[in-house]
Short mmCIF file of N, CA, C and O in Angstrom, two decimals:
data_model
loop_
_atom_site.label_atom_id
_atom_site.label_comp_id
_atom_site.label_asym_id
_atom_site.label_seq_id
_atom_site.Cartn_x
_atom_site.Cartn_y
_atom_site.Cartn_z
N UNK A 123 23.51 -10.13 7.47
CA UNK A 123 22.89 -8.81 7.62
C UNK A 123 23.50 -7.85 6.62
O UNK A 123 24.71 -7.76 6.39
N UNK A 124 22.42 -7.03 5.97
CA UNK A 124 23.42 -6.05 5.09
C UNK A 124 23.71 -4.80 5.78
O UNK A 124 23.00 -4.18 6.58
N UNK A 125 24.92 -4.52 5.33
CA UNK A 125 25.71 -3.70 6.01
C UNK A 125 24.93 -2.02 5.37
O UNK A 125 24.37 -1.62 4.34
N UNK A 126 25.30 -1.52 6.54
CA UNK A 126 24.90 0.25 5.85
C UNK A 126 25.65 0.67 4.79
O UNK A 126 24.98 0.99 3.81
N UNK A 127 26.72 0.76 4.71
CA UNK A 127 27.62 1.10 3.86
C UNK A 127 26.89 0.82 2.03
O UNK A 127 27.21 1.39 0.99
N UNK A 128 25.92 -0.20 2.26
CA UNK A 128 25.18 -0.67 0.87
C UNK A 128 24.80 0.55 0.51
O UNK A 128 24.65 1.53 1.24
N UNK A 129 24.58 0.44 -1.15
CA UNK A 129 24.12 1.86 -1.71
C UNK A 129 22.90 1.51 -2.36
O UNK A 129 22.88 1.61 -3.58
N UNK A 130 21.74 1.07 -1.68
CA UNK A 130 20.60 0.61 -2.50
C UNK A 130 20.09 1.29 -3.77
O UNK A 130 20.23 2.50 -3.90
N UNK A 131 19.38 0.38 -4.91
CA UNK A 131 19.35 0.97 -5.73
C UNK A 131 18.41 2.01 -5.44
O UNK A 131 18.74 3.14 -5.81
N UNK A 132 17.33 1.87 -4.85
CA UNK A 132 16.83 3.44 -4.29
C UNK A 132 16.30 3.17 -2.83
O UNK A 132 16.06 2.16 -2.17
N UNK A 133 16.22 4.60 -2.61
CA UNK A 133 16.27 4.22 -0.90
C UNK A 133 14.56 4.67 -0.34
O UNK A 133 13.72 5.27 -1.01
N UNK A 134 14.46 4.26 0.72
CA UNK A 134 13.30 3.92 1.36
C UNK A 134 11.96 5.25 0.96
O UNK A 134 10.88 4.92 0.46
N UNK A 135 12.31 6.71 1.29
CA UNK A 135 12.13 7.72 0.91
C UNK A 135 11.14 7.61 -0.72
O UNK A 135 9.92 7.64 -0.90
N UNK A 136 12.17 7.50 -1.57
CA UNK A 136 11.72 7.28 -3.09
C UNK A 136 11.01 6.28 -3.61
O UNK A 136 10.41 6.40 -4.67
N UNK A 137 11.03 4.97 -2.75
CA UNK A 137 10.28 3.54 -2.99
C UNK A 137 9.05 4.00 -2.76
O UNK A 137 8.12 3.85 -3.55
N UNK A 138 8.94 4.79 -1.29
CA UNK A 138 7.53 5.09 -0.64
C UNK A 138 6.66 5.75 -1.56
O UNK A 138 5.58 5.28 -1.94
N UNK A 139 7.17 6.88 -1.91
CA UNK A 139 6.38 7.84 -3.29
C UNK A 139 6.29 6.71 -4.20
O UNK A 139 5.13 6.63 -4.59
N UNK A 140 6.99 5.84 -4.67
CA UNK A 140 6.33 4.65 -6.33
C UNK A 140 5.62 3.76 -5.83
O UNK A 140 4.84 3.09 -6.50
N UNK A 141 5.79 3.63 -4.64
CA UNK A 141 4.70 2.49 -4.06
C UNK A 141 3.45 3.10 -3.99
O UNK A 141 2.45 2.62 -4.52
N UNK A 142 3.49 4.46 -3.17
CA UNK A 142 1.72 4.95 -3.35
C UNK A 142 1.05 5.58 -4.37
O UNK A 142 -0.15 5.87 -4.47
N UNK A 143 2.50 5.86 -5.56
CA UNK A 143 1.92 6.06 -6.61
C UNK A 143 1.30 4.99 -7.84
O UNK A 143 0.44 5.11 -8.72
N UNK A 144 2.15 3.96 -7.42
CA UNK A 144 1.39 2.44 -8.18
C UNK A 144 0.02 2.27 -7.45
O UNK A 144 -0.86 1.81 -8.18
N UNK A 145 -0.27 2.49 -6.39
CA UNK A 145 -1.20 2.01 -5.37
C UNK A 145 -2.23 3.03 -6.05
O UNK A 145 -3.14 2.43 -6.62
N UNK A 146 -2.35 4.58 -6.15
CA UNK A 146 -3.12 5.28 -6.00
C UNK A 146 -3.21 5.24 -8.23
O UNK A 146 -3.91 6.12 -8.73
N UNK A 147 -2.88 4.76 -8.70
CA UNK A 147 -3.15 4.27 -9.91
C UNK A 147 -3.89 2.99 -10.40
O UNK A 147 -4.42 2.82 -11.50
N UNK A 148 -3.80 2.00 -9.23
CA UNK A 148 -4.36 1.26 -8.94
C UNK A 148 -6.17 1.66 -8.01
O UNK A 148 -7.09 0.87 -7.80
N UNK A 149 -6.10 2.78 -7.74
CA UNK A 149 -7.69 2.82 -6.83
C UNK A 149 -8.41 3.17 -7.63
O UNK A 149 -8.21 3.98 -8.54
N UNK A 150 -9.69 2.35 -7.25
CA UNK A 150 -10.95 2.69 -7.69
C UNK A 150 -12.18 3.46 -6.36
O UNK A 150 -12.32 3.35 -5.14
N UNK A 151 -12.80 4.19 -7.38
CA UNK A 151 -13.60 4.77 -6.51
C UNK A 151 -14.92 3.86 -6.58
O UNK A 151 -15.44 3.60 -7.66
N UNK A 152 -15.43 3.39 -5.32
CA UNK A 152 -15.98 2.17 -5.29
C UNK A 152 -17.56 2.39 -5.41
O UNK A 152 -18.08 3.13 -4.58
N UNK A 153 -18.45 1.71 -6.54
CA UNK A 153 -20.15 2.34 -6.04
C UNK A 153 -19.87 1.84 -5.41
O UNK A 153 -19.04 1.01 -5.05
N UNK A 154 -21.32 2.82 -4.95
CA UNK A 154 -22.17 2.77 -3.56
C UNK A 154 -21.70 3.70 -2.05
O UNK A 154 -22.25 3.82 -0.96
N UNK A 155 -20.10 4.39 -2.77
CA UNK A 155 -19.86 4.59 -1.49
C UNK A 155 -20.33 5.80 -1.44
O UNK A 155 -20.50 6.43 -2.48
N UNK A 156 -20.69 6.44 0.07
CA UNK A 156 -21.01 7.37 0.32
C UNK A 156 -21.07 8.85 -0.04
O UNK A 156 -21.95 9.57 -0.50
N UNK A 157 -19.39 9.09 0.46
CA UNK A 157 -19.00 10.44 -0.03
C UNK A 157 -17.47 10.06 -0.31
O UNK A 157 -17.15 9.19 -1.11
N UNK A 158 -16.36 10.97 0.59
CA UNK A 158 -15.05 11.22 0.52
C UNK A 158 -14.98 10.29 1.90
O UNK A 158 -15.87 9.87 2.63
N UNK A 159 -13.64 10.16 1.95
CA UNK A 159 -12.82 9.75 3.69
C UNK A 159 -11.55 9.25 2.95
O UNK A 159 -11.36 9.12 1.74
N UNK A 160 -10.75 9.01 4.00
CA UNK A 160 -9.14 8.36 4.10
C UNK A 160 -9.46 6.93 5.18
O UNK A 160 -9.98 7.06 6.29
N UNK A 161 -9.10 5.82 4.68
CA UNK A 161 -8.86 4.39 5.01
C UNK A 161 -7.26 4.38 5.08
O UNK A 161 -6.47 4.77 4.22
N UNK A 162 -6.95 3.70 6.66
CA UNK A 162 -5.42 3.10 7.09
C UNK A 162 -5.75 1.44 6.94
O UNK A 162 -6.44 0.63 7.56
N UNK A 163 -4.73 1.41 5.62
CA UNK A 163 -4.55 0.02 5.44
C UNK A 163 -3.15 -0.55 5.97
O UNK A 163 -2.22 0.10 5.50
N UNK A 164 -2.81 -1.41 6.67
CA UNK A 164 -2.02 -2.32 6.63
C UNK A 164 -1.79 -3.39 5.95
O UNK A 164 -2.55 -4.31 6.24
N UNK A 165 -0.82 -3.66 4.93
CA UNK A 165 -0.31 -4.66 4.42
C UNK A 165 1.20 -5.25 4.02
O UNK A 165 2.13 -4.48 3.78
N UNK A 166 1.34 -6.64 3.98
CA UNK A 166 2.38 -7.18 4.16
C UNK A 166 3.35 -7.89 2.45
O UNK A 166 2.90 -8.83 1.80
N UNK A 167 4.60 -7.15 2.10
CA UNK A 167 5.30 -7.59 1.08
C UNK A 167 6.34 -8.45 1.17
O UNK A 167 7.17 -8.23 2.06
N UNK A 168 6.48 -9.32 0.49
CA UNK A 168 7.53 -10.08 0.12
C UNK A 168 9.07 -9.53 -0.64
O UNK A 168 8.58 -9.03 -1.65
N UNK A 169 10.29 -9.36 -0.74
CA UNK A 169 11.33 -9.05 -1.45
C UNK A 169 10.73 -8.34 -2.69
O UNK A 169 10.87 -7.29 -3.31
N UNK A 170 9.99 -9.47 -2.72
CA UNK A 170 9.78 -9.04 -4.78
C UNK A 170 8.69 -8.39 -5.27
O UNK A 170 8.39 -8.27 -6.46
N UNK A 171 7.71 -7.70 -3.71
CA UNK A 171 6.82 -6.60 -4.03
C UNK A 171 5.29 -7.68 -4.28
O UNK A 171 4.29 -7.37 -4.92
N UNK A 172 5.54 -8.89 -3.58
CA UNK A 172 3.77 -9.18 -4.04
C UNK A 172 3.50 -9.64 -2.58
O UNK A 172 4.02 -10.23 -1.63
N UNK A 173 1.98 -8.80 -3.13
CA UNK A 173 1.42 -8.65 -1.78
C UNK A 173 0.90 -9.62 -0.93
O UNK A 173 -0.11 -10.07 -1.47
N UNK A 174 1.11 -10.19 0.16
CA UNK A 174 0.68 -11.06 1.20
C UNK A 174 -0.37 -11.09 2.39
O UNK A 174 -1.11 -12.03 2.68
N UNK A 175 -0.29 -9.97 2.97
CA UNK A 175 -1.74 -9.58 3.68
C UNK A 175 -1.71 -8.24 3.23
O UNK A 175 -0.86 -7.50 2.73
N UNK A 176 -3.53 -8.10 3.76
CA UNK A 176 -3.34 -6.70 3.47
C UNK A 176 -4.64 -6.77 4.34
O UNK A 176 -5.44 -7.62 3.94
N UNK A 177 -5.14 -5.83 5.81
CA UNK A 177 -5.95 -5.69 6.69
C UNK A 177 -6.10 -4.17 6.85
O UNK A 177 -5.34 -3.33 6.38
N UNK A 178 -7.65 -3.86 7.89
CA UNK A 178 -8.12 -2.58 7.89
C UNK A 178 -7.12 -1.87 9.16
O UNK A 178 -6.83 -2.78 9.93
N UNK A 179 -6.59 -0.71 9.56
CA UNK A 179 -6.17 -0.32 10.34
C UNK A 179 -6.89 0.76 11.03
O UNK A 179 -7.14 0.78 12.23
N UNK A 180 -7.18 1.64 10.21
CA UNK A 180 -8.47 2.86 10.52
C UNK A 180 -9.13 2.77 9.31
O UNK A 180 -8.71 2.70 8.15
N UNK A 181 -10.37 2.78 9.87
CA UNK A 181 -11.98 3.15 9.17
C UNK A 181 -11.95 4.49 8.72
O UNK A 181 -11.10 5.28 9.15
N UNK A 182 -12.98 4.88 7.74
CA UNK A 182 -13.26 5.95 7.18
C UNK A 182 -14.98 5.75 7.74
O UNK A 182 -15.64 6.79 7.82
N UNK A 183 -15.13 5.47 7.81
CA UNK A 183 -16.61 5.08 8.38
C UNK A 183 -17.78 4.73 7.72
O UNK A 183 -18.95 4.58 8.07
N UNK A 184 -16.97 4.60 6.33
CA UNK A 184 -17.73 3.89 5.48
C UNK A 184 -17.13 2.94 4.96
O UNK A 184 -16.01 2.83 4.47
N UNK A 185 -18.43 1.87 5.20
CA UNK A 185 -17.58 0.09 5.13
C UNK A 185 -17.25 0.15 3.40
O UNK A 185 -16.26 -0.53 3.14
N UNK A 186 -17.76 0.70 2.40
CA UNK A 186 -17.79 0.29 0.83
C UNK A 186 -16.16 0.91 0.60
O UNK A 186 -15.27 0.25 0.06
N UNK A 187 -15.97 2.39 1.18
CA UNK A 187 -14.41 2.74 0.80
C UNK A 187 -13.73 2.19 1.47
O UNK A 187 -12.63 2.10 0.92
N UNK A 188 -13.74 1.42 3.12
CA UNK A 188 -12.95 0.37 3.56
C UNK A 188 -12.76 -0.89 2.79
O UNK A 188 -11.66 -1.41 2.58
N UNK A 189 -14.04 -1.40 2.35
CA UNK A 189 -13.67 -2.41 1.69
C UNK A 189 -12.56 -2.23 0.34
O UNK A 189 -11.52 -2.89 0.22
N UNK A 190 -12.92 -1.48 -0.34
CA UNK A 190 -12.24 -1.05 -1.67
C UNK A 190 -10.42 -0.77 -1.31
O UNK A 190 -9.41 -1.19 -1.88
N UNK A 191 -10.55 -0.20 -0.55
CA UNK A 191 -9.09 -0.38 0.38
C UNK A 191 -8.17 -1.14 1.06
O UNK A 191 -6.99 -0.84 1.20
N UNK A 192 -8.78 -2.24 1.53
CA UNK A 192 -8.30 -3.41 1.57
C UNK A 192 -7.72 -4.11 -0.08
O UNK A 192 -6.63 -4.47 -0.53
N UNK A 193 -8.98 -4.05 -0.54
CA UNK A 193 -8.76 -5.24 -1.42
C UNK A 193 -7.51 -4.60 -2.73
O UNK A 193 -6.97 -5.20 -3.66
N UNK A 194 -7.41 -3.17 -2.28
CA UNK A 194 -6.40 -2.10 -3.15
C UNK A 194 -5.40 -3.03 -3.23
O UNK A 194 -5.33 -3.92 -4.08
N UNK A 195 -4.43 -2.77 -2.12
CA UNK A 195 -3.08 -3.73 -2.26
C UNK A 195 -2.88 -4.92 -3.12
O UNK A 195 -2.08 -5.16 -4.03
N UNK A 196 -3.77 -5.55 -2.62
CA UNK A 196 -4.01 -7.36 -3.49
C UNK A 196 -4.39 -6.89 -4.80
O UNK A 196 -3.39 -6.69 -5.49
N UNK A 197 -5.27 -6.70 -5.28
CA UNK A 197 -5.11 -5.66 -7.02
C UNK A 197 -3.89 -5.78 -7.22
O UNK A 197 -3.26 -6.76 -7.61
N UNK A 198 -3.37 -4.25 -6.80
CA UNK A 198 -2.16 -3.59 -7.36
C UNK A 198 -1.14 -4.80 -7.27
O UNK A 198 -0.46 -4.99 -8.28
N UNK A 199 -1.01 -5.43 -6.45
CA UNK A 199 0.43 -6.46 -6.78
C UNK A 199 0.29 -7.22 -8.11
O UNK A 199 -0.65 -7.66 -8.77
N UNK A 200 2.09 -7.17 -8.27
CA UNK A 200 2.89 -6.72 -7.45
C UNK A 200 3.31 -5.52 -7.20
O UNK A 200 3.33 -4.86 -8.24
N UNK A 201 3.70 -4.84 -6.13
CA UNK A 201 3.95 -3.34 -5.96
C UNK A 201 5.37 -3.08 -6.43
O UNK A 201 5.84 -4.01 -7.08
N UNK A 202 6.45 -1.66 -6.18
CA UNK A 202 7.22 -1.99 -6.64
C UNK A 202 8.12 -2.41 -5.02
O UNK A 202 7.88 -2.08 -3.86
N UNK A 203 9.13 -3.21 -5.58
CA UNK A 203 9.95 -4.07 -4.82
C UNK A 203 10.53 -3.47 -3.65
O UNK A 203 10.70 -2.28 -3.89
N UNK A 204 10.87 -3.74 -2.62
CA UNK A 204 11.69 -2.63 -1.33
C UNK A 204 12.90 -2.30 -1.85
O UNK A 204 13.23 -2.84 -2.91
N UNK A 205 13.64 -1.50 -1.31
CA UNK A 205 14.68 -1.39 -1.74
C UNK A 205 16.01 -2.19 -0.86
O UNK A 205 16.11 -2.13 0.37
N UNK A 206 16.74 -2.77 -1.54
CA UNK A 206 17.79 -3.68 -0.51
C UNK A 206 18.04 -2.81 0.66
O UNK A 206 18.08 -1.58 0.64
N UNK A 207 18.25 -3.81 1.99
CA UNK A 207 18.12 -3.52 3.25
C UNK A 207 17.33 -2.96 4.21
O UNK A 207 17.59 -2.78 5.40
N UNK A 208 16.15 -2.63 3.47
CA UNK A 208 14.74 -2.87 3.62
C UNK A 208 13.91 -3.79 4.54
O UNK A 208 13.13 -4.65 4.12
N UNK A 209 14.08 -3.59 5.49
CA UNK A 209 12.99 -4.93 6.29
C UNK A 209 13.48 -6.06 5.80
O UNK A 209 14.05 -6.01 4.71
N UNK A 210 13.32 -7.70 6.70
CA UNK A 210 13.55 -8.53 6.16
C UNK A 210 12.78 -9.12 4.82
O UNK A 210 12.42 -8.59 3.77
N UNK A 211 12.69 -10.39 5.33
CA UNK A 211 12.49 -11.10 4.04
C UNK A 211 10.80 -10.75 3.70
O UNK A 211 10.38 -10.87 2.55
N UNK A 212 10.14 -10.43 4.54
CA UNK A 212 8.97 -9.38 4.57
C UNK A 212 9.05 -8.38 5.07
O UNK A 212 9.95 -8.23 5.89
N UNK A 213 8.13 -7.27 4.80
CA UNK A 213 7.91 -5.91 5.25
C UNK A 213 6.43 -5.71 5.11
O UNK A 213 5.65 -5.93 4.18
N UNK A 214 6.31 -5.23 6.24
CA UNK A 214 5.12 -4.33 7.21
C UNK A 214 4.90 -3.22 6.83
O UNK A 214 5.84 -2.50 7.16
N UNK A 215 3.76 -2.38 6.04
CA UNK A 215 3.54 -1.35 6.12
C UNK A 215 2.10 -0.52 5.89
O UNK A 215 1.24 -1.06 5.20
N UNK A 216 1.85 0.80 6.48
CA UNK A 216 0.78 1.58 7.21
C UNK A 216 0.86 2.12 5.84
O UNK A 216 1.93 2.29 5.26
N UNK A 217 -0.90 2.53 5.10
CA UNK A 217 -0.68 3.80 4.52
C UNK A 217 -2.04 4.58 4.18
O UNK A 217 -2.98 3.85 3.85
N UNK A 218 -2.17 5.36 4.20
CA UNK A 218 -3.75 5.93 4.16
C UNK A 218 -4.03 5.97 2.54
O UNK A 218 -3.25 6.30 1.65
N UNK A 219 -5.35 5.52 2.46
CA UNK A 219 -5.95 5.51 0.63
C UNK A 219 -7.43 6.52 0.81
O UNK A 219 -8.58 6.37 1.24
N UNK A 220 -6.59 7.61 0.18
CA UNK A 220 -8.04 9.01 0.25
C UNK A 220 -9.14 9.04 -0.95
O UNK A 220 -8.75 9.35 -2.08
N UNK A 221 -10.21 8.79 -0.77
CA UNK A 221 -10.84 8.45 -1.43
C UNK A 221 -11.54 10.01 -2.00
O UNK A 221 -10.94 10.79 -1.26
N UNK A 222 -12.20 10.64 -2.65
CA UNK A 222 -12.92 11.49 -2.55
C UNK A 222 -13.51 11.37 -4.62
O UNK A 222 -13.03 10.73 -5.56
N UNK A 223 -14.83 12.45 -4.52
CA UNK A 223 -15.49 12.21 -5.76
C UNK A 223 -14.92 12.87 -6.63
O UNK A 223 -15.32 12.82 -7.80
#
């Protein structure tokens, strides 16, 4: 187990902002879709930032920006990496992808 005392090279806080900023560099605004909304995606990383699942959590209520949201994560990998002591050997995580024109 790693101990707290570790001084990761960056900590959870700062990963989160480069992760949704790789992510939201990574989105496309998808034809066909409607208008605007926010999609809760869930998806699952490995140590080294490549992506493993990635499922719908909340709808926007339009299936074309749900779909495009899902398939975001899997694109963008690899994301960038967790930071040591980070969830185990995978990590779980929630994040909303706002779509608008």
């Amino acid at each position: 187990f790693p101990s707290s005392s570790q001084t990761p090279s960056m900590s959870p806080a700062p990963w989160r902002g480069a992760l949704m900023a790789h992510l939201n560099r990574n989105k496309r605004y998808p034809p066909g879709a409607a208008g605007s909304g926010t999609v809760t995606v869930a998806f699952t990383i490995n140590r080294a930032g490549q992506v493993t699942g990635s499922r719908l959590l909340r709808s926007s209520g339009d299936r074309v920006l749900d779909a495009e949201a899902v398939a975001l994560p899997r694109r963008a990998s690899p994301v960038p990496a967790p930071p040591p002591g980070t969830g185990g050997s995978t990590l779980g995580l929630a994040v909303p992808i706002r779509f608008s024109r």
